[in-house]
Amino acid sequence: MSCSVVVMMMFGKKQLRAIVTLPSGGVQLQTAFRDTGG
């Protein structure tokens, strides 16, 4: 969980909020992270 928290913090509140709002937060997080180039 620690890793997830760190990644979320790096993403930013805007991204985090969008991911949390979506039902598939895990999938969206991974997709967004890849799109960002991380």
PDB file of C-alpha atoms in Angstrom, residues 1 4 6 13 17 20 26-27 30 37:
ATOM      1  CA  MET A   1       0.000   0.000   0.000  1.00  0.00           C
ATOM      2  CA  SER A   4       0.484   3.035  -4.095  1.00  0.00           C
ATOM      3  CA  VAL A   6       3.634   7.357  -3.002  1.00  0.00           C
ATOM      4  CA  LYS A  13      -4.597  15.663  -6.371  1.00  0.00           C
ATOM      5  CA  ARG A  17      -9.286  12.475  -7.530  1.00  0.00           C
ATOM      6  CA  VAL A  20     -10.578   7.546  -7.006  1.00  0.00           C
ATOM      7  CA  GLY A  26      -6.196   0.350 -10.234  1.00  0.00           C
ATOM      8  CA  VAL A  27      -6.514  -0.077 -13.990  1.00  0.00           C
ATOM      9  CA  GLN A  30      -1.689   2.040 -14.360  1.00  0.00           C
ATOM     10  CA  GLY A  37       5.796   8.110 -19.221  1.00  0.00           C
TER      11      GLY A  37
END
